[in-house]
PDB file of C-alpha atoms in Angstrom:
ATOM      1  CA  MET A 801      -9.904  -1.887   6.022  1.00 94.00           C
ATOM      2  CA  ILE A 802      -6.586  -0.469   4.880  1.00 97.00           C
ATOM      3  CA  GLY A 803      -3.895  -3.049   4.377  1.00 97.00           C
ATOM      4  CA  ASN A 804      -0.354  -3.858   3.438  1.00 97.00           C
ATOM      5  CA  MET A 805       1.250  -7.129   2.417  1.00 96.00           C
ATOM      6  CA  ALA A 806       5.021  -7.051   2.789  1.00 96.00           C
ATOM      7  CA  ARG A 807       7.995  -8.221   4.793  1.00 96.00           C
ATOM      8  CA  VAL A 808       8.147  -6.509   8.186  1.00 97.00           C
ATOM      9  CA  GLU A 809      11.624  -5.070   7.668  1.00 97.00           C
ATOM     10  CA  SER A 810      13.134  -1.598   7.929  1.00 97.00           C
ATOM     11  CA  GLN A 811      12.917  -0.953   4.153  1.00 97.00           C
ATOM     12  CA  LYS A 812       9.127  -1.260   4.415  1.00 97.00           C
ATOM     13  CA  ASN A 813       9.052   1.244   7.301  1.00 97.00           C
ATOM     14  CA  PRO A 814       6.536  -0.601   9.496  1.00 97.00           C
ATOM     15  CA  GLN A 815       6.969   2.024  12.230  1.00 96.00           C
ATOM     16  CA  LEU A 816       5.449   4.642   9.926  1.00 97.00           C
ATOM     17  CA  PHE A 817       2.576   2.234   9.245  1.00 97.00           C
ATOM     18  CA  ASN A 818       2.029   1.981  13.008  1.00 96.00           C
ATOM     19  CA  ASN A 819       2.276   5.747  13.462  1.00 96.00           C
ATOM     20  CA  ILE A 820      -0.317   6.329  10.744  1.00 97.00           C
ATOM     21  CA  ALA A 821      -2.628   3.751  12.341  1.00 97.00           C
ATOM     22  CA  HIS A 822      -2.161   5.352  15.795  1.00 95.00           C
ATOM     23  CA  LYS A 823      -2.962   8.811  14.432  1.00 96.00           C
ATOM     24  CA  ALA A 824      -5.994   7.526  12.551  1.00 96.00           C
ATOM     25  CA  TYR A 825      -7.234   5.704  15.656  1.00 94.00           C
ATOM     26  CA  SER A 826      -7.036   8.896  17.701  1.00 93.00           C
ATOM     27  CA  ASP A 827      -9.212  10.664  15.099  1.00 93.00           C
ATOM     28  CA  ARG A 828     -11.489   7.931  13.775  1.00 91.00           C
ATOM     29  CA  LYS A 829     -12.315   4.580  15.315  1.00 91.00           C
ATOM     30  CA  ASP A 830     -13.848   3.257  12.075  1.00 92.00           C
ATOM     31  CA  ILE A 831     -10.568   2.596  10.249  1.00 94.00           C
ATOM     32  CA  ALA A 832      -8.829  -0.767  10.666  1.00 96.00           C
ATOM     33  CA  PHE A 833      -5.289  -1.478   9.477  1.00 97.00           C
ATOM     34  CA  ILE A 834      -3.917  -4.893   8.614  1.00 96.00           C
ATOM     35  CA  TRP A 835      -0.356  -5.937   7.735  1.00 97.00           C
ATOM     36  CA  ILE A 836       0.154  -9.362   6.199  1.00 96.00           C
ATOM     37  CA  GLY A 837       3.747 -10.518   6.373  1.00 96.00           C
ATOM     38  CA  ASP A 838       6.631 -11.771   8.433  1.00 96.00           C
ATOM     39  CA  GLY A 839      10.025 -10.352   9.250  1.00 97.00           C
ATOM     40  CA  SER A 840      12.605  -9.469  11.858  1.00 97.00           C
ATOM     41  CA  LEU A 841      10.705  -6.382  13.100  1.00 97.00           C
ATOM     42  CA  LYS A 842       7.287  -7.997  13.376  1.00 96.00           C
ATOM     43  CA  ASN A 843       7.247  -8.633  17.132  1.00 96.00           C
ATOM     44  CA  LYS A 844       8.597  -5.183  17.966  1.00 95.00           C
ATOM     45  CA  VAL A 845       6.147  -3.406  15.664  1.00 95.00           C
ATOM     46  CA  GLN A 846       3.240  -5.551  16.803  1.00 94.00           C
ATOM     47  CA  GLN A 847       3.916  -4.719  20.467  1.00 94.00           C
ATOM     48  CA  ASN A 848       3.649  -0.999  19.688  1.00 92.00           C
ATOM     49  CA  SER A 849       0.511  -1.183  17.565  1.00 94.00           C
ATOM     50  CA  SER A 850      -2.834   0.408  18.391  1.00 92.00           C
ATOM     51  CA  ASP A 851      -6.174  -1.341  18.860  1.00 93.00           C
ATOM     52  CA  ASN A 852      -7.122  -0.796  15.209  1.00 95.00           C
ATOM     53  CA  THR A 853      -4.046  -2.584  13.824  1.00 96.00           C
ATOM     54  CA  TYR A 854      -3.724  -6.292  13.092  1.00 96.00           C
ATOM     55  CA  PHE A 855      -0.723  -8.331  11.976  1.00 95.00           C
ATOM     56  CA  LEU A 856      -1.119 -11.654  10.200  1.00 94.00           C
ATOM     57  CA  ASN A 857       1.589 -14.114   9.247  1.00 93.00           C
ATOM     58  CA  PHE A 858       2.080 -14.483   5.542  1.00 92.00           C
ATOM     59  CA  SER A 859       0.383 -17.573   4.146  1.00 88.00           C
ATOM     60  CA  GLU A 860      -1.607 -18.368   1.012  1.00 81.00           C
ATOM     61  CA  LYS A 861      -4.774 -18.276   3.113  1.00 82.00           C
ATOM     62  CA  ASN A 862      -3.967 -14.882   4.624  1.00 75.00           C
ATOM     63  CA  SER A 863      -2.863 -13.447   1.280  1.00 77.00           C
ATOM     64  CA  ASN A 864      -6.470 -13.952   0.164  1.00 86.00           C
ATOM     65  CA  TYR A 865      -7.382 -11.073   2.507  1.00 89.00           C
ATOM     66  CA  LEU A 866      -5.770  -8.727  -0.016  1.00 90.00           C
ATOM     67  CA  SER A 867      -8.960  -8.812  -2.075  1.00 90.00           C
ATOM     68  CA  GLU A 868     -10.908  -7.648   0.999  1.00 92.00           C
ATOM     69  CA  PHE A 869      -8.889  -4.462   1.473  1.00 95.00           C
ATOM     70  CA  ASP A 870     -10.725  -1.197   0.815  1.00 95.00           C
ATOM     71  CA  GLY A 871      -7.348   0.363   0.098  1.00 97.00           C
ATOM     72  CA  TYR A 872      -3.710  -0.622   0.073  1.00 98.00           C
ATOM     73  CA  ILE A 873      -1.061   1.467   1.830  1.00 98.00           C
ATOM     74  CA  SER A 874       2.687   1.175   1.542  1.00 98.00           C
ATOM     75  CA  THR A 875       5.108   2.995   3.809  1.00 98.00           C
ATOM     76  CA  SER A 876       8.263   1.767   2.052  1.00 97.00           C
ATOM     77  CA  ASP A 877      11.370   3.923   2.055  1.00 96.00           C
ATOM     78  CA  TYR A 878      12.254   2.617  -1.420  1.00 95.00           C
ATOM     79  CA  GLU A 879      11.137  -0.056  -3.868  1.00 93.00           C
ATOM     80  CA  GLY A 880      12.391  -1.874  -6.909  1.00 86.00           C
ATOM     81  CA  LEU A 881       9.380  -3.477  -8.521  1.00 85.00           C
ATOM     82  CA  PRO A 882       6.573  -3.170  -5.952  1.00 91.00           C
ATOM     83  CA  TYR A 883       4.838  -6.539  -6.355  1.00 90.00           C
ATOM     84  CA  SER A 884       2.230  -6.270  -3.605  1.00 94.00           C
ATOM     85  CA  PRO A 885       0.872  -2.882  -4.730  1.00 95.00           C
ATOM     86  CA  LEU A 886       0.643  -4.299  -8.265  1.00 93.00           C
ATOM     87  CA  GLU A 887      -1.249  -7.310  -6.898  1.00 93.00           C
ATOM     88  CA  ALA A 888      -3.630  -4.931  -5.118  1.00 95.00           C
ATOM     89  CA  LEU A 889      -4.179  -2.994  -8.347  1.00 95.00           C
ATOM     90  CA  GLN A 890      -4.890  -6.263 -10.182  1.00 92.00           C
ATOM     91  CA  GLU A 891      -7.681  -6.831  -7.648  1.00 94.00           C
ATOM     92  CA  GLY A 892      -9.067  -3.342  -8.348  1.00 96.00           C
ATOM     93  CA  ILE A 893      -7.904  -2.029  -4.974  1.00 96.00           C
ATOM     94  CA  PRO A 894      -6.717   1.585  -4.960  1.00 97.00           C
ATOM     95  CA  VAL A 895      -3.261   2.253  -3.529  1.00 98.00           C
ATOM     96  CA  LEU A 896      -1.860   4.961  -1.277  1.00 98.00           C
ATOM     97  CA  LEU A 897       1.899   4.723  -1.683  1.00 97.00           C
ATOM     98  CA  SER A 898       4.878   6.586  -0.286  1.00 97.00           C
ATOM     99  CA  ASP A 899       6.298   8.842  -2.975  1.00 97.00           C
ATOM    100  CA  VAL A 900       9.511   6.909  -3.599  1.00 96.00           C
ATOM    101  CA  VAL A 901      11.247   5.304  -6.570  1.00 91.00           C
ATOM    102  CA  GLY A 902       9.272   2.281  -7.712  1.00 90.00           C
ATOM    103  CA  HIS A 903       5.957   3.522  -6.405  1.00 93.00           C
ATOM    104  CA  ASP A 904       5.999   6.636  -8.555  1.00 91.00           C
ATOM    105  CA  GLU A 905       6.128   4.419 -11.640  1.00 88.00           C
ATOM    106  CA  ILE A 906       2.819   2.642 -11.000  1.00 91.00           C
ATOM    107  CA  VAL A 907       0.499   5.307  -9.585  1.00 93.00           C
ATOM    108  CA  GLU A 908      -1.780   7.288 -11.855  1.00 91.00           C
ATOM    109  CA  ASP A 909      -3.034   9.966  -9.476  1.00 92.00           C
ATOM    110  CA  GLY A 910      -6.796   9.807  -9.116  1.00 92.00           C
ATOM    111  CA  VAL A 911      -7.072   6.763 -11.391  1.00 93.00           C
ATOM    112  CA  ASN A 912      -5.541   3.897  -9.429  1.00 95.00           C
ATOM    113  CA  GLY A 913      -4.292   5.645  -6.330  1.00 96.00           C
ATOM    114  CA  LYS A 914      -2.291   8.442  -4.834  1.00 96.00           C
ATOM    115  CA  LEU A 915       1.248   9.132  -3.701  1.00 97.00           C
ATOM    116  CA  TYR A 916       1.977  10.754  -0.351  1.00 97.00           C
ATOM    117  CA  ASN A 917       5.030  12.368   1.165  1.00 96.00           C
ATOM    118  CA  PRO A 918       6.136  10.015   3.968  1.00 95.00           C
ATOM    119  CA  ASP A 919       7.726  12.928   5.835  1.00 95.00           C
ATOM    120  CA  ASN A 920       4.400  14.800   6.032  1.00 94.00           C
ATOM    121  CA  ILE A 921       1.686  12.140   6.215  1.00 93.00           C
ATOM    122  CA  LEU A 922       1.256  12.379   9.991  1.00 92.00           C
ATOM    123  CA  VAL A 923       0.835  16.158   9.792  1.00 91.00           C
ATOM    124  CA  ASN A 924      -1.378  15.852   6.722  1.00 93.00           C
ATOM    125  CA  ILE A 925      -3.375  12.837   7.935  1.00 95.00           C
ATOM    126  CA  GLN A 926      -6.341  14.230   6.022  1.00 95.00           C
ATOM    127  CA  GLU A 927      -4.624  12.780   2.918  1.00 95.00           C
ATOM    128  CA  LEU A 928      -5.343   9.321   4.330  1.00 96.00           C
ATOM    129  CA  TYR A 929      -8.958  10.182   5.094  1.00 96.00           C
ATOM    130  CA  ASP A 930      -9.446  11.696   1.617  1.00 96.00           C
ATOM    131  CA  PHE A 931      -7.930   8.551   0.093  1.00 97.00           C
ATOM    132  CA  ILE A 932     -10.294   6.337   2.098  1.00 95.00           C
ATOM    133  CA  ASP A 933     -13.306   8.378   0.976  1.00 94.00           C
ATOM    134  CA  TRP A 934     -12.086   8.351  -2.642  1.00 95.00           C
ATOM    135  CA  SER A 935     -11.394   4.604  -2.557  1.00 94.00           C
ATOM    136  CA  LYS A 936     -15.058   3.895  -1.782  1.00 91.00           C
ATOM    137  CA  THR A 937     -16.129   5.424  -5.089  1.00 92.00           C
ATOM    138  CA  SER A 938     -13.077   4.566  -7.224  1.00 93.00           C
ATOM    139  CA  ASP A 939     -13.556   2.790 -10.546  1.00 93.00           C
ATOM    140  CA  LYS A 940     -12.370  -0.785  -9.918  1.00 93.00           C
ATOM    141  CA  GLN A 941     -12.224  -1.598 -13.643  1.00 93.00           C
ATOM    142  CA  ALA A 942     -10.076   1.480 -14.364  1.00 93.00           C
ATOM    143  CA  ILE A 943      -7.758   0.421 -11.539  1.00 94.00           C
ATOM    144  CA  LYS A 944      -7.423  -3.091 -12.986  1.00 93.00           C
ATOM    145  CA  LYS A 945      -6.834  -1.667 -16.473  1.00 89.00           C
ATOM    146  CA  SER A 946      -4.069   0.590 -15.149  1.00 87.00           C
ATOM    147  CA  VAL A 947      -1.996  -2.492 -14.291  1.00 84.00           C
ATOM    148  CA  THR A 948      -2.411  -3.852 -17.805  1.00 81.00           C
ATOM    149  CA  ASP A 949      -1.353  -0.463 -19.211  1.00 71.00           C
ATOM    150  CA  ILE A 950       1.723  -0.405 -16.947  1.00 70.00           C
ATOM    151  CA  MET A 951       2.722  -3.911 -18.087  1.00 69.00           C
ATOM    152  CA  ILE A 952       2.272  -3.044 -21.775  1.00 67.00           C
ATOM    153  CA  ILE A 953       4.326   0.135 -21.429  1.00 67.00           C
ATOM    154  CA  ASN A 954       7.104  -1.760 -19.642  1.00 65.00           C
ATOM    155  CA  CYS A 955       7.158  -4.383 -22.418  1.00 57.00           C
ATOM    156  CA  TYR A 956       7.509  -1.640 -25.041  1.00 59.00           C
ATOM    157  CA  ILE A 957      10.334  -0.031 -23.067  1.00 66.00           C
ATOM    158  CA  LYS A 958      12.171  -3.374 -22.846  1.00 64.00           C
ATOM    159  CA  GLN A 959      11.719  -3.936 -26.589  1.00 64.00           C
ATOM    160  CA  PHE A 960      12.974  -0.423 -27.315  1.00 65.00           C
ATOM    161  CA  ASN A 961      16.026  -0.869 -25.089  1.00 73.00           C
ATOM    162  CA  ARG A 962      16.888  -4.194 -26.750  1.00 71.00           C
ATOM    163  CA  ALA A 963      16.712  -2.568 -30.189  1.00 70.00           C
ATOM    164  CA  LYS A 964      19.288   0.071 -29.250  1.00 65.00           C
TER     165      LYS A 964
END
């Protein structure tokens, strides 16, 4: 199960999420996609989803599904501090994130996840399949540790900037 937990708004590019799920469903019936969240585009996106895609309202109960994801995917056009991918990493879940500002600061390629070009992912759908295969054998402890390392580095940067 590949999932996302975010607002269903244009910044998060839910249409790309749907397009990826559609393409995957045409190639492989064994991949399920789940989006946990609410937003102004939810009904529209949900109506155009394929049979392998599920949308859940955000709630504390549903947010517990995050730990059940085999991988986390984000289709965001931009990010500030990407909380949900960090939460996934804290659970030891590898991430496949659009190569945009914010995401590029938390991914250690091949350690905790991978970045993809959102303009090419549908043409290079094999990137998704390779990520899914890799996620099954990824080192969950190394993924969890990567979040700690990111937090420590950010603390040092803040301290350094304050000292200037």
